[in-house]
Coordinates of C-alpha atoms in Angstrom, one line a residue:
X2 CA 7.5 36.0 -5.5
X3 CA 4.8 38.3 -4.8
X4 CA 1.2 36.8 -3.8
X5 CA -0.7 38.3 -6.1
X6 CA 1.9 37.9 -8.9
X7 CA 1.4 34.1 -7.8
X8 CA -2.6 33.7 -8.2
X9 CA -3.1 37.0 -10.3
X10 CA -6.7 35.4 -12.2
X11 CA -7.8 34.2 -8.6
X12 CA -7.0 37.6 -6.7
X13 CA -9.6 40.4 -8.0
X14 CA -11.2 40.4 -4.2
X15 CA -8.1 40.4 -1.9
X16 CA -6.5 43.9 -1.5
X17 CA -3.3 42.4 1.1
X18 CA -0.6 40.7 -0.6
X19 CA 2.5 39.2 0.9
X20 CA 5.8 37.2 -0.5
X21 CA 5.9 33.7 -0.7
X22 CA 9.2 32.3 -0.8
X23 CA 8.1 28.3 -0.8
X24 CA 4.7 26.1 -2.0
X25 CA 3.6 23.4 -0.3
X26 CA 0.3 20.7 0.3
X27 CA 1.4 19.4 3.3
X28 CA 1.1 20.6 6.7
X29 CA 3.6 18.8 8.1
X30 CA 6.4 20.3 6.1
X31 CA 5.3 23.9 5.4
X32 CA 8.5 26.4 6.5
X33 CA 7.8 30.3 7.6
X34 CA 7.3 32.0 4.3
X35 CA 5.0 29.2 2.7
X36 CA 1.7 29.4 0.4
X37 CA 0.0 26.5 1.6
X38 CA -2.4 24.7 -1.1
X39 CA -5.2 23.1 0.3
X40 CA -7.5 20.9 -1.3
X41 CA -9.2 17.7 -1.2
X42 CA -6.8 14.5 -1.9
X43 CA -7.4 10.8 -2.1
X44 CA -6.4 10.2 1.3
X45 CA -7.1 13.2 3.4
X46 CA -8.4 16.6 2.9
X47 CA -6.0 19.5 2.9
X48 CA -8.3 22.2 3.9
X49 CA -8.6 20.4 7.7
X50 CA -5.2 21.3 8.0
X51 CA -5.4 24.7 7.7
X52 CA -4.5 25.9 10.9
X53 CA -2.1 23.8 11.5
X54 CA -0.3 25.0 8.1
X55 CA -1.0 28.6 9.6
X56 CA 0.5 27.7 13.2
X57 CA 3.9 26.4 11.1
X58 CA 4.3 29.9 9.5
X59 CA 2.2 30.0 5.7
X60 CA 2.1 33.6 4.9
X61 CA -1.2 32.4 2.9
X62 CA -3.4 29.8 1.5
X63 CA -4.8 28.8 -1.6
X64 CA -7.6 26.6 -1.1
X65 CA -10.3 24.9 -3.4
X66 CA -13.9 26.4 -2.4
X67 CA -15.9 23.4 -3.6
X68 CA -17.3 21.4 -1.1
X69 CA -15.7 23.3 1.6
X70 CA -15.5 21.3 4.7
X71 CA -18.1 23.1 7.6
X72 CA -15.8 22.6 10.2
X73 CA -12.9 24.3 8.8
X74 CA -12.6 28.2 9.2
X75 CA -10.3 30.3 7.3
X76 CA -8.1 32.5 9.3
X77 CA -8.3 36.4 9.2
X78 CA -5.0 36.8 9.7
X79 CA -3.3 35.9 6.4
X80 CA -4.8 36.2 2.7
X81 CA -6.7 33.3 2.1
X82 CA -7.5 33.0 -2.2
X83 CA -10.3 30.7 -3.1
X84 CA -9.0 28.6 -6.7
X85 CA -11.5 26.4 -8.1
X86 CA -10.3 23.8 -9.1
X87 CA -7.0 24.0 -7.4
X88 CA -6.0 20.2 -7.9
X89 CA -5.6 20.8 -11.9
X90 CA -4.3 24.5 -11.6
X91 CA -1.4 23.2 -9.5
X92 CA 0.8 22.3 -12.0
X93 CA 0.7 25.7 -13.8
X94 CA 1.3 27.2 -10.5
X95 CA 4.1 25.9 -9.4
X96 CA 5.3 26.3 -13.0
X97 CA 5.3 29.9 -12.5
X98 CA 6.4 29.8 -8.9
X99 CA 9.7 28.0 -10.0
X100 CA 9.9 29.7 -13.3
X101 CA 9.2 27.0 -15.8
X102 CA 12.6 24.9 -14.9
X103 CA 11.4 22.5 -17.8
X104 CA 12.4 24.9 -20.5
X105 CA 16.4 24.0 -19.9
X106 CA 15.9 20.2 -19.4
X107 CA 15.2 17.7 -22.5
X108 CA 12.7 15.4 -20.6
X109 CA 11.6 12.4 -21.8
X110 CA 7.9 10.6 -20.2
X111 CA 7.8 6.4 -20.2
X112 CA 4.2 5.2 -19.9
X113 CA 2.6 1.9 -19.7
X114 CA 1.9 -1.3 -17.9
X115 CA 5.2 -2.8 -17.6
X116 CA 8.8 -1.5 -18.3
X117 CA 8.6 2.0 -16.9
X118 CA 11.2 1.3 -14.1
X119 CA 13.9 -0.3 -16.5
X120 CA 13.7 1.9 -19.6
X121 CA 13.8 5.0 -17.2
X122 CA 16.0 4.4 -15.3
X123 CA 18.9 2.5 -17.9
X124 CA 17.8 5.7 -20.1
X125 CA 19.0 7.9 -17.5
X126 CA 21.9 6.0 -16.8
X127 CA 22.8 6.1 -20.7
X128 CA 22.6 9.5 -21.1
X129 CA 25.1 10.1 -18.0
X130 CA 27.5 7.7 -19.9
X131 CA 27.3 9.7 -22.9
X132 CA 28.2 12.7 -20.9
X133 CA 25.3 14.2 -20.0
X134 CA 24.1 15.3 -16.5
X135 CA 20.5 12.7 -16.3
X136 CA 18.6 12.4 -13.5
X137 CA 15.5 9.9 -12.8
X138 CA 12.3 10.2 -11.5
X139 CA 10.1 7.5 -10.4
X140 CA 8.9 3.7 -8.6
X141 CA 12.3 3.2 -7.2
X142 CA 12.9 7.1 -6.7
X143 CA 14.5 10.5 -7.6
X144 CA 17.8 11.8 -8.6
X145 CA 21.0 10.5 -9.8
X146 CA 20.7 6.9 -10.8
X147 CA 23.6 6.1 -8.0
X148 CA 22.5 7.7 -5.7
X149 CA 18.7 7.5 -5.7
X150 CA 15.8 9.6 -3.1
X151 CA 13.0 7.6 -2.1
X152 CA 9.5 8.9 -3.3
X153 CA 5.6 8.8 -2.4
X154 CA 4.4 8.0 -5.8
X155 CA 5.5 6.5 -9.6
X156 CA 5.2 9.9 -10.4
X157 CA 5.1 12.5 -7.9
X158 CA 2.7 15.2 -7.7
X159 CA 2.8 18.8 -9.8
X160 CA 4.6 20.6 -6.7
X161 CA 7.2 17.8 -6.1
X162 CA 7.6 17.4 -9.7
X163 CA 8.3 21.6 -10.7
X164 CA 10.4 21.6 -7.5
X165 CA 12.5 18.4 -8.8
X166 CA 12.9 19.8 -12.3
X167 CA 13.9 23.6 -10.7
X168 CA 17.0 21.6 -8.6
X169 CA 18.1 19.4 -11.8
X170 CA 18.1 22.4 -13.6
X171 CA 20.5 23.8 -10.9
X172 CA 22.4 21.3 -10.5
X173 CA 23.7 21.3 -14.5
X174 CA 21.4 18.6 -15.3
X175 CA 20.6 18.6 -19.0
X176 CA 18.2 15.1 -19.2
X177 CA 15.3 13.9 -17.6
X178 CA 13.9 10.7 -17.7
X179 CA 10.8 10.3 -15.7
X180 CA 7.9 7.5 -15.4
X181 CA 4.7 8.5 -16.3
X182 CA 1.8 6.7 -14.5
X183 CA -2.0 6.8 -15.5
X184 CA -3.1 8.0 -11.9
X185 CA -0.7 10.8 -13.2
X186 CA -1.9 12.0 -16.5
X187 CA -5.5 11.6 -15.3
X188 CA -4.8 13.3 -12.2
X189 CA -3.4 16.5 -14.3
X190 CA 0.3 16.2 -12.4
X191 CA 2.2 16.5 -15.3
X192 CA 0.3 19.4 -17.3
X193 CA 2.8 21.8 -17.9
X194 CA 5.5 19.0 -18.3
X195 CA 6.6 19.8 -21.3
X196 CA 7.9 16.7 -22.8
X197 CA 9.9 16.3 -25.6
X198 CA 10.2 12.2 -25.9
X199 CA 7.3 10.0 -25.0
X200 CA 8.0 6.3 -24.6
X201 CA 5.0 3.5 -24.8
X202 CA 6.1 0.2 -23.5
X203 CA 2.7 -1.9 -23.2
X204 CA -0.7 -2.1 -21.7
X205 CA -2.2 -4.9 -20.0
X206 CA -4.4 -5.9 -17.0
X207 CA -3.5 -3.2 -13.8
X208 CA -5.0 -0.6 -12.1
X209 CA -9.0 -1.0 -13.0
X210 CA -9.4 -0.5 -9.3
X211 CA -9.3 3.0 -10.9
X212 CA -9.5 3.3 -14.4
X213 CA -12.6 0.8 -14.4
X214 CA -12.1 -0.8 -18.0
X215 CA -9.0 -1.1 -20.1
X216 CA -10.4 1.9 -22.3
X217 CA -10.0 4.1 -19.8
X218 CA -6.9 3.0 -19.0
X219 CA -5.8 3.0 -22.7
X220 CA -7.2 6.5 -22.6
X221 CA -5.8 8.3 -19.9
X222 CA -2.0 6.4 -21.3
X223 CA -2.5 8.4 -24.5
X224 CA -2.5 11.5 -22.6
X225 CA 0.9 11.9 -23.0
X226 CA 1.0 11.4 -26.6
X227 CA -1.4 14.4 -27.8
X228 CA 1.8 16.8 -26.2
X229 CA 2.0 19.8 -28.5
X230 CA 5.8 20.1 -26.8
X231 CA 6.7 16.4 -28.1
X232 CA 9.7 16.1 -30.8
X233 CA 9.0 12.5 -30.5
X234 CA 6.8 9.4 -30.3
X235 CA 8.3 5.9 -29.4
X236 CA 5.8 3.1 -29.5
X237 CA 6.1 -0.7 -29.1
X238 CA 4.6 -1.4 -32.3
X239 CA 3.9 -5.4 -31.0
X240 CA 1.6 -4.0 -28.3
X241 CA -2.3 -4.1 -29.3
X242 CA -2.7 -0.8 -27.7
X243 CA -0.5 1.1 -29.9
X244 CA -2.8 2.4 -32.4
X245 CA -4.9 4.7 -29.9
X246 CA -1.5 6.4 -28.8
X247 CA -0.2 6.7 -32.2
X248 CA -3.6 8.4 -32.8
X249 CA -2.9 11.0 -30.5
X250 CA 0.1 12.3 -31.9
X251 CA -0.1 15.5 -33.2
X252 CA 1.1 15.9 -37.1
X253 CA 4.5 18.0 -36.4
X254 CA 5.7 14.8 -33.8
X255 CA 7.7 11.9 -35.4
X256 CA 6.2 8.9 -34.9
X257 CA 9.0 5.9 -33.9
X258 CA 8.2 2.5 -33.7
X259 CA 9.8 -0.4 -32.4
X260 CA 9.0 -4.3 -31.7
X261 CA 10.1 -8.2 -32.3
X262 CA 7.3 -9.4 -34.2
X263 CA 5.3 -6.5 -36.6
X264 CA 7.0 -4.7 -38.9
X265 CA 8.5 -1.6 -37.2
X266 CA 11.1 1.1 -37.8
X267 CA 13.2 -0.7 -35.1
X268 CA 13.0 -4.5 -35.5
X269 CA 14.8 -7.2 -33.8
X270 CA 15.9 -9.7 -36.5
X271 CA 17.4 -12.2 -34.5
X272 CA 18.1 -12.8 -30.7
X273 CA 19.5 -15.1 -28.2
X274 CA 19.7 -15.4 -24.2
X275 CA 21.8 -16.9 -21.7
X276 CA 21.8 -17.0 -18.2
X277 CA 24.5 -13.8 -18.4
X278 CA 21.9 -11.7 -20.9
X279 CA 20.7 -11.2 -24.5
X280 CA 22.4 -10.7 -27.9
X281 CA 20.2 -8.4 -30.1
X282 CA 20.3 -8.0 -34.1
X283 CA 18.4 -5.1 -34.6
X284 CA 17.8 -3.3 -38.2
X285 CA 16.6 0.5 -38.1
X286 CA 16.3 3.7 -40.1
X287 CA 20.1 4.3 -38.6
X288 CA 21.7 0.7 -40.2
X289 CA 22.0 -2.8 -38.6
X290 CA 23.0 -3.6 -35.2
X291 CA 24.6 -6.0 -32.8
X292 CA 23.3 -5.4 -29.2
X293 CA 24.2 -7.2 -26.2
X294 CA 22.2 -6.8 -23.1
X295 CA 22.8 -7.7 -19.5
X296 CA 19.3 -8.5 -19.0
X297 CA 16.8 -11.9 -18.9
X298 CA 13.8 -12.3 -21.1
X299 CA 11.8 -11.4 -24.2
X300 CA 10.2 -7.9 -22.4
X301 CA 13.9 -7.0 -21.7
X302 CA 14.1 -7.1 -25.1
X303 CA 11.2 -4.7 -25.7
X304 CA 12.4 -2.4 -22.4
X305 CA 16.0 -2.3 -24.9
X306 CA 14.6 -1.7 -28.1
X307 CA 12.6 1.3 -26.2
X308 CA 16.0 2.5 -24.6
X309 CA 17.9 2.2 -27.7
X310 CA 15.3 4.2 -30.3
X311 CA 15.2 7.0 -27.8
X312 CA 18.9 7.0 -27.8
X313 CA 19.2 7.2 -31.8
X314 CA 16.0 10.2 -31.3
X315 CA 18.3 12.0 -29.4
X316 CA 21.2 12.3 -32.2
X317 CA 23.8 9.9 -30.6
X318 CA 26.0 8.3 -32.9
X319 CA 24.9 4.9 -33.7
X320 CA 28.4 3.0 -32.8
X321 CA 28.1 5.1 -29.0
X322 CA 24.3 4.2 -28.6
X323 CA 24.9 0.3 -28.8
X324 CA 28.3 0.4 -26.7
X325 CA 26.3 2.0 -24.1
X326 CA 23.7 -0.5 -24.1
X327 CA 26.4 -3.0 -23.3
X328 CA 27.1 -0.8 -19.8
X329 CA 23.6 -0.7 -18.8
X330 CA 23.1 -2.1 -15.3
X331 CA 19.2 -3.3 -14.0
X332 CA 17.4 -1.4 -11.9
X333 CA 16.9 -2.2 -8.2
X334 CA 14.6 -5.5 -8.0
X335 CA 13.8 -5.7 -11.7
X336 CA 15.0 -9.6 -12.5
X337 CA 17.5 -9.2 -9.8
X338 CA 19.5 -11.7 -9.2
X339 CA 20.3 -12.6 -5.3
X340 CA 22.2 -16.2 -5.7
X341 CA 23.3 -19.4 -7.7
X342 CA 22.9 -22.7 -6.9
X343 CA 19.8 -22.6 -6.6
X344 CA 19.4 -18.9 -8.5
X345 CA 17.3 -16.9 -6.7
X346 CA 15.4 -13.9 -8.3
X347 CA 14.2 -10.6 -7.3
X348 CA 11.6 -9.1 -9.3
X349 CA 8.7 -6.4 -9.3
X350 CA 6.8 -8.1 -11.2
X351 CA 3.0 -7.8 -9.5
X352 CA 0.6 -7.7 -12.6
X353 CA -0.3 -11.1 -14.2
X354 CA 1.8 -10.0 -17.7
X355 CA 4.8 -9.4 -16.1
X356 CA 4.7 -12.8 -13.9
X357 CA 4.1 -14.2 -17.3
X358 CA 7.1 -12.6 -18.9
X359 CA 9.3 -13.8 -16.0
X360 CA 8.4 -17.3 -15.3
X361 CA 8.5 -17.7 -19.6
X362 CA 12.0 -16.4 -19.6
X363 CA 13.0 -18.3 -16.4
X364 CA 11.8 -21.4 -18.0
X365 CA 13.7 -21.1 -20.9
X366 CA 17.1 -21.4 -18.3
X367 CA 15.5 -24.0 -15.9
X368 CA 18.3 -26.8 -15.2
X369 CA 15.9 -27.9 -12.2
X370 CA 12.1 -27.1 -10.8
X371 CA 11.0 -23.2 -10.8
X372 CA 9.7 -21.6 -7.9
X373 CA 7.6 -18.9 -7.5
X374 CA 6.8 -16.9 -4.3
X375 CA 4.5 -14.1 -4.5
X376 CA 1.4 -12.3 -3.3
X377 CA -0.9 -9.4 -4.4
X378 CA -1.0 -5.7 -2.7
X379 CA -4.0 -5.1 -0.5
X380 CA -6.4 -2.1 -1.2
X381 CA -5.6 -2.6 -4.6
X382 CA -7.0 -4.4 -8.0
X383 CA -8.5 -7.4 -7.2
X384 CA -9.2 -8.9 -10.5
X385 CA -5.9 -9.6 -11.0
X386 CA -5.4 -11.9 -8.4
X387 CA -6.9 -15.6 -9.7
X388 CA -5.2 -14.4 -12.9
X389 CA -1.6 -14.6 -11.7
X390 CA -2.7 -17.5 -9.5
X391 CA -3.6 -18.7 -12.8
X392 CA -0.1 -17.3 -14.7
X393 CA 1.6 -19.3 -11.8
X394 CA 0.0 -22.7 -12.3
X395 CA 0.8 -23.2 -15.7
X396 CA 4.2 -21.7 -15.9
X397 CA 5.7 -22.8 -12.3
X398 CA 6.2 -26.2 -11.0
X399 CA 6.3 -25.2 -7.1
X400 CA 4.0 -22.3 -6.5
X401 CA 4.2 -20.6 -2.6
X402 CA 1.3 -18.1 -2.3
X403 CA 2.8 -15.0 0.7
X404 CA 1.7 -12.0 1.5
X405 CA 2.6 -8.3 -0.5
X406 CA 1.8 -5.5 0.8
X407 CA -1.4 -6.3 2.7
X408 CA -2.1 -3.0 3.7
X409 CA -5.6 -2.4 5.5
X410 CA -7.1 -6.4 3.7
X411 CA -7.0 -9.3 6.0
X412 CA -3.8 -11.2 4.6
X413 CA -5.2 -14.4 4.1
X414 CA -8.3 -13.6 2.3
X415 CA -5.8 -11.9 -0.8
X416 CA -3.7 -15.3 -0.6
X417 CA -7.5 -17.6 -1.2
X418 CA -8.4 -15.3 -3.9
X419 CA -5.1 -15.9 -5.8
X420 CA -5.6 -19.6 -4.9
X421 CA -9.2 -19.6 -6.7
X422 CA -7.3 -19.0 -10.3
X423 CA -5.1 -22.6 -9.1
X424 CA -6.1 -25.4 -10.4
X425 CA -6.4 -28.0 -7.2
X426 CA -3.9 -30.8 -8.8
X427 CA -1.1 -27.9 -9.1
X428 CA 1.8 -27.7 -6.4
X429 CA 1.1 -25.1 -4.4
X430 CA 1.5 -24.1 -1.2
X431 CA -0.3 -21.5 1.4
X432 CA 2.1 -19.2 3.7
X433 CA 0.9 -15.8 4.9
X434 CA 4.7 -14.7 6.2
X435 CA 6.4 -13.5 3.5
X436 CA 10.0 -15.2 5.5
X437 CA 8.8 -18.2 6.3
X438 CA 7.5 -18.7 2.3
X439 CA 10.8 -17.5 1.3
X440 CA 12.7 -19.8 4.1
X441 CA 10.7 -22.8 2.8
X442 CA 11.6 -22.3 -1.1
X443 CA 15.3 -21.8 -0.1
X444 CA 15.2 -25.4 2.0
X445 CA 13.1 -27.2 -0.3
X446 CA 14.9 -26.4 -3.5
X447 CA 17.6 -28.2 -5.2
X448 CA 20.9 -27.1 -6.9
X449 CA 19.8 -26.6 -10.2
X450 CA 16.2 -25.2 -9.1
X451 CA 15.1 -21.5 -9.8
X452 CA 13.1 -19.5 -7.5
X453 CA 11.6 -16.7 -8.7
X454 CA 10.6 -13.9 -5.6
X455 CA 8.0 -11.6 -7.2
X456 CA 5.8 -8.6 -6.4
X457 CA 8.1 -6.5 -4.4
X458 CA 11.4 -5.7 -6.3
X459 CA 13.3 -3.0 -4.9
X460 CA 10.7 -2.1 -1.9
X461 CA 12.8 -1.9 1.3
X462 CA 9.0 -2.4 3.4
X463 CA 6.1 -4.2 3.8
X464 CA 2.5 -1.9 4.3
X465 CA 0.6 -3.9 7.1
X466 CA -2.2 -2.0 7.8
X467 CA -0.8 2.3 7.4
X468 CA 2.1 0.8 9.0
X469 CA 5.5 0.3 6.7
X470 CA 7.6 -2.5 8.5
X471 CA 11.1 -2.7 7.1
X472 CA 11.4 -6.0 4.6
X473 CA 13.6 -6.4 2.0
X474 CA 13.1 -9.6 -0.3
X475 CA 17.1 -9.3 -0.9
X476 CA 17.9 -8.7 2.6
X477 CA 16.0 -11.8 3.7
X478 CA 17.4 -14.3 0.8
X479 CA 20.7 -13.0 1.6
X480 CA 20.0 -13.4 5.7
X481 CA 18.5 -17.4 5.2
X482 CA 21.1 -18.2 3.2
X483 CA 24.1 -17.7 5.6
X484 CA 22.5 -19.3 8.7

């Protein structure tokens, strides 16, 4: 594509043009042929890397002119566009560039706390039963759900997301089912996303690090739910936040809602659980239903109900939808189990609702003592941390305290401040290495005892410092259990 096809309203000063055959933000993997985008990001600023991008073979940079760094020069040799801006006209950019690839996909956006992971990715997965070509993006990657690509973000940003969407639509894929994270819709990644199904699972206490107050938070979430493109609305009717997304939806959307407890278009009516999964009555504007689910726990039941509306949305046929959602398999890390005997858990849960929602569904199965070992991330929201030291004592009987991803906070100082929500009578112990806390629940617990490894999931490292060390929670259970 031609340069000044590209930036047309930015190029009314630049007479050379050139053809750009690639788009890229990062230095490090620009190709010969490249427009390189440079701009100020969270962790570094693109415009220093300039001449590197040049050196690598961009053919010409777009760069933001605000607040231009004074020791970076702009080459002569190459057109060099000034877009203010550039960070929210990115999306429509590489829209154009790859030639609006969203406009032959049926992509559906999952937003909130908790649940993103699991109704994605099953809602993937169920689409590619019913014979369609479904890819997922998001936490635990990209692609085909059996053959996942590891990301950098929940969701990625406006150039990795257009490029995604331009090879899905290549390879025959006709679904998309995609997180959708705050940090995303306030950071304008997904502008010209054009949605057709948003999903809202919940909204509790996370990322105030950034949004600064759950309003904000609550705010930025109903982002996705003022789409013009949307056919659909699915909201957890339970959640106390679902009245500001309803709000947002525009008049021509239809509105879906689903829960357990208020009165909602898709209501559970009765369930049960076992150790194997959940059975599900659920009455809807389709009929009534018997569900069963190979999944733990009351928010499974909400991350179902979610799956299973969006399903009907889509014009399945009832009787397909709920044989699919007896084929649905977990995601990665997401109430995983490891072993029996004592059963041993995987889960991501890391916010102080989703500990919650575990350790109340584990105790419902408890033959024994429940264990939890868990930590909080580093560089991340600490006001969450006495409140899932808090969660902990008065759901778990044997509590270890371990390090998450630390990254540049001292270890140890995370671990007291998730102490300091403890109260000093519970059981609870202190150990910074994430193997040796896992090593001592695995000897110290008995046959019928559940231990419960939280906070990591399906993360295959641990951040010390900028520094990812491989560590698998699954790797080591599996490891300590055959010595």
């Amino acid at each position: 594509m031609k340069l000044s096809q590209l930036l047309k309203p930015w190029m009314h000063h630049i007479k050379s043009d050139c053809i750009v055959t690639g788009l890229e933000n990062d230095s490090r993997r620009i190709q010969p042929g490249d427009l390189f985008v440079a701009y100020a990001g969270a962790v570094a600023d693109g415009r220093l890397f300039i001449n590197k991008a040049v050196s690598a073979g961009a053919v010409a940079i777009a760069y933001d002119p605000s607040d231009f760094p004074k020791d970076c020069i702009l080459p002569e040799s190459i057109p060099c566009i000034p877009v203010p801006e550039l960070a929210t006209q990115l999306a429509a950019i590489a829209k154009q560039f790859y030639d609006d690839p969203g406009r032959f996909l049926t992509v559906t956006g999952v937003t909130g706390t908790n649940g993103k992971t699991t109704i994605a990715f099953q809602l993937a997965q169920a689409h590619h039963l019913m014979g369609q070509g479904a890819a997922y993006i998001g936490t635990i990657g990209q692609g085909n759900v059996d053959k996942l690509q590891l990301l950098d973000n929940t969701t990625p940003d406006a150039l990795c997301l257009q490029k995604l969407l331009h090879q899905y639509k290549n390879q025959g894929i006709k679904q998309v089912c995609m997180e959708v994270s705050s940090h995303a819709l306030a950071q304008h990644r997904v502008d010209t996303i054009e949605f057709k199904q948003a999903i809202f699972t919940n909204l509790t206490l996370d990322h105030l690090d950034y949004h600064l107050n759950m309003q904000n938070y609550a705010a930025a979430k109903a982002i996705l739910f003022a789409r013009e493109s949307l056919q659909w609305a699915i909201i957890n009717q339970d959640d106390p936040y679902q009245r500001i997304m309803a709000d947002a939806v525009k008049p021509h959307v239809t509105k879906l809602t689903y829960g357990i407890h208020q009165n909602s278009d898709v209501k559970v009516v009765d369930w049960s659980m076992d150790i194997k999964g959940s059975e599900i009555e659920v009455r809807s504007p389709w009929g009534q239903h018997q569900l069963r689910i190979n999944a733990l726990g009351q928010f499974n039941i909400y991350n179902s109900l979610a799956i299973f509306s969006s399903l009907l949305a889509s014009d399945y046929a009832p009787t397909q939808v709920v044989e699919v959602m007896t084929q649905l398999k977990a995601a990665p890390g997401r109430m995983e189990i490891i072993s029996n005997a004592p059963y041993v858990l995987v889960d991501y849960a890391h916010t102080p609702d989703a500990l919650e929602n575990a350790l109340l569904t584990l105790n419902q199965l408890k033959k024994g003592r429940l264990w939890v070992v868990f930590g909080c991330g580093g560089d991340r929201d600490k006001s969450k941390r006495p409140v899932m030291g808090s969660v902990a004592s008065k759901l778990a009987d044997q509590i270890i305290i371990t390090s998450d991803n630390p990254r540049t906070e001292d270890p140890q100082i995370i671990v007291n401040e998730i102490a300091q929500g403890i109260p000093k009578s519970s059981n609870v112990i202190q150990l910074v290495d994430r193997e040796e806390a896992i090593a001592y629940a695995l000897n110290e617990a008995d046959e019928n005892d559940i231990i419960l490894i939280a906070g990591k999931g399906h993360e295959a490292y641990q951040q010390i410092g900028s520094v990812k060390h491989a560590f698998s929670d699954q790797d080591v259970v599996k490891k300590l259990i055959q010595k």
